[in-house]
Amino acid sequence: MKNLRGMLGVMVLLALGLAGCQTVANDSLNNNQDQTVQSATPSLTAVSKVRKTDYLGRWVSTTQGAALYLTSNQKAAWFQKNHTTVKGHVTLKLGDNGQATLTHAKFGTIKVTLQDATTMTLTRGKTTFKLTKDTGWSPKHGKIPTSTKTALNGTSLATPTPLKKPNYQ
């Protein structure tokens, strides 16, 4: 008898619970208010601040036969066809509008300007180099070549993969 009463009690509670759920579900489905659906339009936000790490990496000019290596531990190397290689410690000082200056004991002070994430202009005196970032070289783990021949060989100056715009449809 006690088992029967217990079972009936459980059944009544279960029925009331299900009836309450059905009422809530019906209310949400039969809502007479107009509902507006907002679509998420894709958007890209611009980088608000250029950092020193944006300048680090391997920068290459295939047409001018030059390569600039800037590592995360402030080491730099400048390789240029028919010129002496310049290596050593470099100081990077940020300026305005994507500009910075690199100071090296032998190389002097040069101006570098980022046009975007993969393009940089290097100006030393009256000479300007347009460099493209080699996205396959790591400023933390990549090795700087020891000779100009190695730094400027055909495979070393492979065309980097540019950043691609996302295709939103």
Tab-separated table of C-alpha atoms in Angstrom:
chain	number	residue	atom	x	y	z
A	1	MET	CA	0.000	0.000	0.000
A	2	LYS	CA	2.813	2.382	0.878
A	3	ASN	CA	4.493	1.561	-2.415
A	4	LEU	CA	1.298	2.317	-4.309
A	5	ARG	CA	0.896	5.706	-2.587
A	6	GLY	CA	4.540	6.528	-3.279
A	7	MET	CA	4.159	5.640	-6.948
A	8	LEU	CA	0.978	7.720	-7.238
A	9	GLY	CA	2.732	10.681	-5.594
A	10	VAL	CA	5.643	10.464	-8.017
A	11	MET	CA	3.243	10.230	-10.978
A	12	VAL	CA	1.295	13.314	-9.825
A	13	LEU	CA	4.499	15.337	-9.387
A	14	LEU	CA	5.766	14.221	-12.775
A	15	ALA	CA	2.470	15.111	-14.485
A	16	LEU	CA	2.415	18.569	-12.869
A	17	GLY	CA	6.024	19.165	-13.860
A	18	LEU	CA	5.386	18.210	-17.478
A	19	ALA	CA	2.233	20.327	-17.628
A	20	GLY	CA	4.193	23.338	-16.369
A	21	CYS	CA	6.899	22.802	-19.001
A	22	GLN	CA	4.279	22.562	-21.743
A	23	THR	CA	2.728	25.876	-20.667
A	24	VAL	CA	6.105	27.649	-20.754
A	25	ALA	CA	6.915	26.154	-24.162
A	26	ASN	CA	3.541	27.177	-25.606
A	27	ASP	CA	3.942	30.732	-24.290
A	28	SER	CA	7.327	31.126	-25.948
A	29	LEU	CA	6.091	29.694	-29.263
A	30	ASN	CA	2.864	31.693	-29.379
A	31	ASN	CA	4.493	35.022	-28.642
A	32	ASN	CA	2.590	37.670	-30.614
A	33	GLN	CA	5.418	40.198	-30.493
A	34	ASP	CA	7.479	40.798	-33.600
A	35	GLN	CA	10.990	39.555	-33.142
A	36	THR	CA	13.871	41.170	-34.967
A	37	VAL	CA	16.768	39.022	-36.000
A	38	GLN	CA	20.058	40.842	-36.344
A	39	SER	CA	22.595	39.289	-38.643
A	40	ALA	CA	26.220	39.433	-37.664
A	41	THR	CA	27.906	41.313	-40.461
A	42	PRO	CA	31.570	40.436	-40.810
A	43	SER	CA	33.960	43.206	-39.976
A	44	LEU	CA	37.667	43.637	-39.674
A	45	THR	CA	39.209	45.941	-37.156
A	46	ALA	CA	42.445	47.750	-37.823
A	47	VAL	CA	45.459	47.372	-35.616
A	48	SER	CA	45.374	50.304	-33.264
A	49	LYS	CA	49.017	50.232	-32.257
A	50	VAL	CA	52.242	49.143	-33.907
A	51	ARG	CA	54.581	47.239	-31.596
A	52	LYS	CA	58.277	46.454	-31.758
A	53	THR	CA	57.471	42.827	-32.483
A	54	ASP	CA	55.809	43.911	-35.752
A	55	TYR	CA	59.266	44.856	-37.061
A	56	LEU	CA	60.959	41.609	-36.056
A	57	GLY	CA	61.569	38.924	-38.650
A	58	ARG	CA	63.203	38.426	-42.021
A	59	TRP	CA	62.569	41.218	-44.527
A	60	VAL	CA	63.537	40.624	-48.159
A	61	SER	CA	63.923	42.634	-51.358
A	62	THR	CA	64.332	40.218	-54.255
A	63	THR	CA	64.722	42.988	-56.835
A	64	GLN	CA	67.440	44.812	-54.897
A	65	GLY	CA	69.170	41.675	-53.594
A	66	ALA	CA	68.918	42.572	-49.922
A	67	ALA	CA	67.705	40.965	-46.715
A	68	LEU	CA	67.286	42.337	-43.198
A	69	TYR	CA	67.086	39.984	-40.217
A	70	LEU	CA	65.792	41.339	-36.898
A	71	THR	CA	65.629	38.847	-34.031
A	72	SER	CA	63.754	39.010	-30.753
A	73	ASN	CA	67.022	39.324	-28.789
A	74	GLN	CA	67.951	42.615	-30.558
A	75	LYS	CA	70.353	41.063	-33.046
A	76	ALA	CA	70.328	42.267	-36.630
A	77	ALA	CA	71.979	41.356	-39.902
A	78	TRP	CA	71.885	43.260	-43.198
A	79	PHE	CA	72.828	41.321	-46.318
A	80	GLN	CA	73.182	43.122	-49.640
A	81	LYS	CA	74.603	41.937	-52.932
A	82	ASN	CA	78.205	43.176	-53.526
A	83	HIS	CA	78.367	44.808	-50.074
A	84	THR	CA	79.848	43.847	-46.737
A	85	THR	CA	77.439	42.153	-44.328
A	86	VAL	CA	76.575	44.176	-41.235
A	87	LYS	CA	75.716	42.197	-38.095
A	88	GLY	CA	75.375	42.905	-34.408
A	89	HIS	CA	73.251	44.458	-31.693
A	90	VAL	CA	70.574	46.898	-32.824
A	91	THR	CA	68.351	49.342	-30.964
A	92	LEU	CA	64.809	49.732	-32.252
A	93	LYS	CA	62.955	52.906	-31.314
A	94	LEU	CA	59.301	53.331	-32.266
A	95	GLY	CA	58.016	56.553	-33.786
A	96	ASP	CA	54.643	57.665	-35.115
A	97	ASN	CA	52.534	56.231	-37.961
A	98	GLY	CA	54.299	52.884	-38.312
A	99	GLN	CA	57.762	54.452	-38.360
A	100	ALA	CA	60.770	53.414	-36.331
A	101	THR	CA	64.519	53.918	-36.279
A	102	LEU	CA	67.153	51.217	-36.075
A	103	THR	CA	70.491	52.191	-34.605
A	104	HIS	CA	73.576	50.040	-35.146
A	105	ALA	CA	77.183	50.892	-34.237
A	106	LYS	CA	78.566	50.287	-37.777
A	107	PHE	CA	75.455	50.736	-39.901
A	108	GLY	CA	74.363	53.980	-38.263
A	109	THR	CA	70.750	55.045	-37.944
A	110	ILE	CA	68.221	53.928	-40.512
A	111	LYS	CA	64.530	54.666	-40.839
A	112	VAL	CA	62.027	51.851	-41.290
A	113	THR	CA	58.342	52.324	-42.069
A	114	LEU	CA	55.660	49.635	-42.044
A	115	GLN	CA	53.122	49.989	-44.858
A	116	ASP	CA	51.177	46.941	-43.650
A	117	ALA	CA	51.844	43.645	-41.880
A	118	THR	CA	54.090	42.316	-44.667
A	119	THR	CA	55.613	45.385	-46.350
A	120	MET	CA	58.294	47.697	-44.975
A	121	THR	CA	60.384	50.517	-46.427
A	122	LEU	CA	63.965	50.886	-45.199
A	123	THR	CA	65.698	54.226	-45.804
A	124	ARG	CA	69.417	54.711	-45.232
A	125	GLY	CA	70.671	58.064	-46.405
A	126	LYS	CA	69.314	58.555	-49.938
A	127	THR	CA	68.838	54.830	-50.599
A	128	THR	CA	65.404	53.264	-50.116
A	129	PHE	CA	64.625	49.544	-50.066
A	130	LYS	CA	61.120	48.101	-50.278
A	131	LEU	CA	61.154	44.913	-48.206
A	132	THR	CA	58.615	42.112	-47.909
A	133	LYS	CA	58.309	40.023	-44.760
A	134	ASP	CA	59.216	36.351	-45.032
A	135	THR	CA	56.400	34.863	-42.965
A	136	GLY	CA	58.166	31.502	-42.873
A	137	TRP	CA	61.083	32.777	-40.755
A	138	SER	CA	60.760	33.083	-36.968
A	139	PRO	CA	62.517	35.926	-35.103
A	140	LYS	CA	62.679	33.674	-32.020
A	141	HIS	CA	63.806	30.389	-33.560
A	142	GLY	CA	65.130	31.231	-37.034
A	143	LYS	CA	68.880	31.175	-37.660
A	144	ILE	CA	70.611	34.147	-39.248
A	145	PRO	CA	72.819	32.964	-42.125
A	146	THR	CA	76.570	33.361	-41.751
A	147	SER	CA	77.330	34.389	-45.331
A	148	THR	CA	75.857	36.748	-47.898
A	149	LYS	CA	75.823	33.951	-50.457
A	150	THR	CA	73.584	31.840	-48.218
A	151	ALA	CA	71.337	34.770	-47.251
A	152	LEU	CA	70.834	35.873	-50.861
A	153	ASN	CA	70.573	32.533	-52.669
A	154	GLY	CA	67.434	31.776	-54.680
A	155	THR	CA	65.779	29.519	-52.124
A	156	SER	CA	66.561	31.941	-49.318
A	157	LEU	CA	64.815	34.756	-51.188
A	158	ALA	CA	61.636	32.811	-51.846
A	159	THR	CA	58.531	34.928	-52.206
A	160	PRO	CA	56.768	35.066	-48.851
A	161	THR	CA	53.122	34.196	-48.472
A	162	PRO	CA	51.168	37.450	-48.124
A	163	LEU	CA	48.321	37.820	-45.684
A	164	LYS	CA	45.045	37.009	-47.395
A	165	LYS	CA	41.791	38.824	-46.877
A	166	PRO	CA	39.047	36.607	-45.468
A	167	ASN	CA	36.324	35.768	-47.960
A	168	TYR	CA	33.018	36.492	-46.205
A	169	GLN	CA	29.832	35.673	-48.069
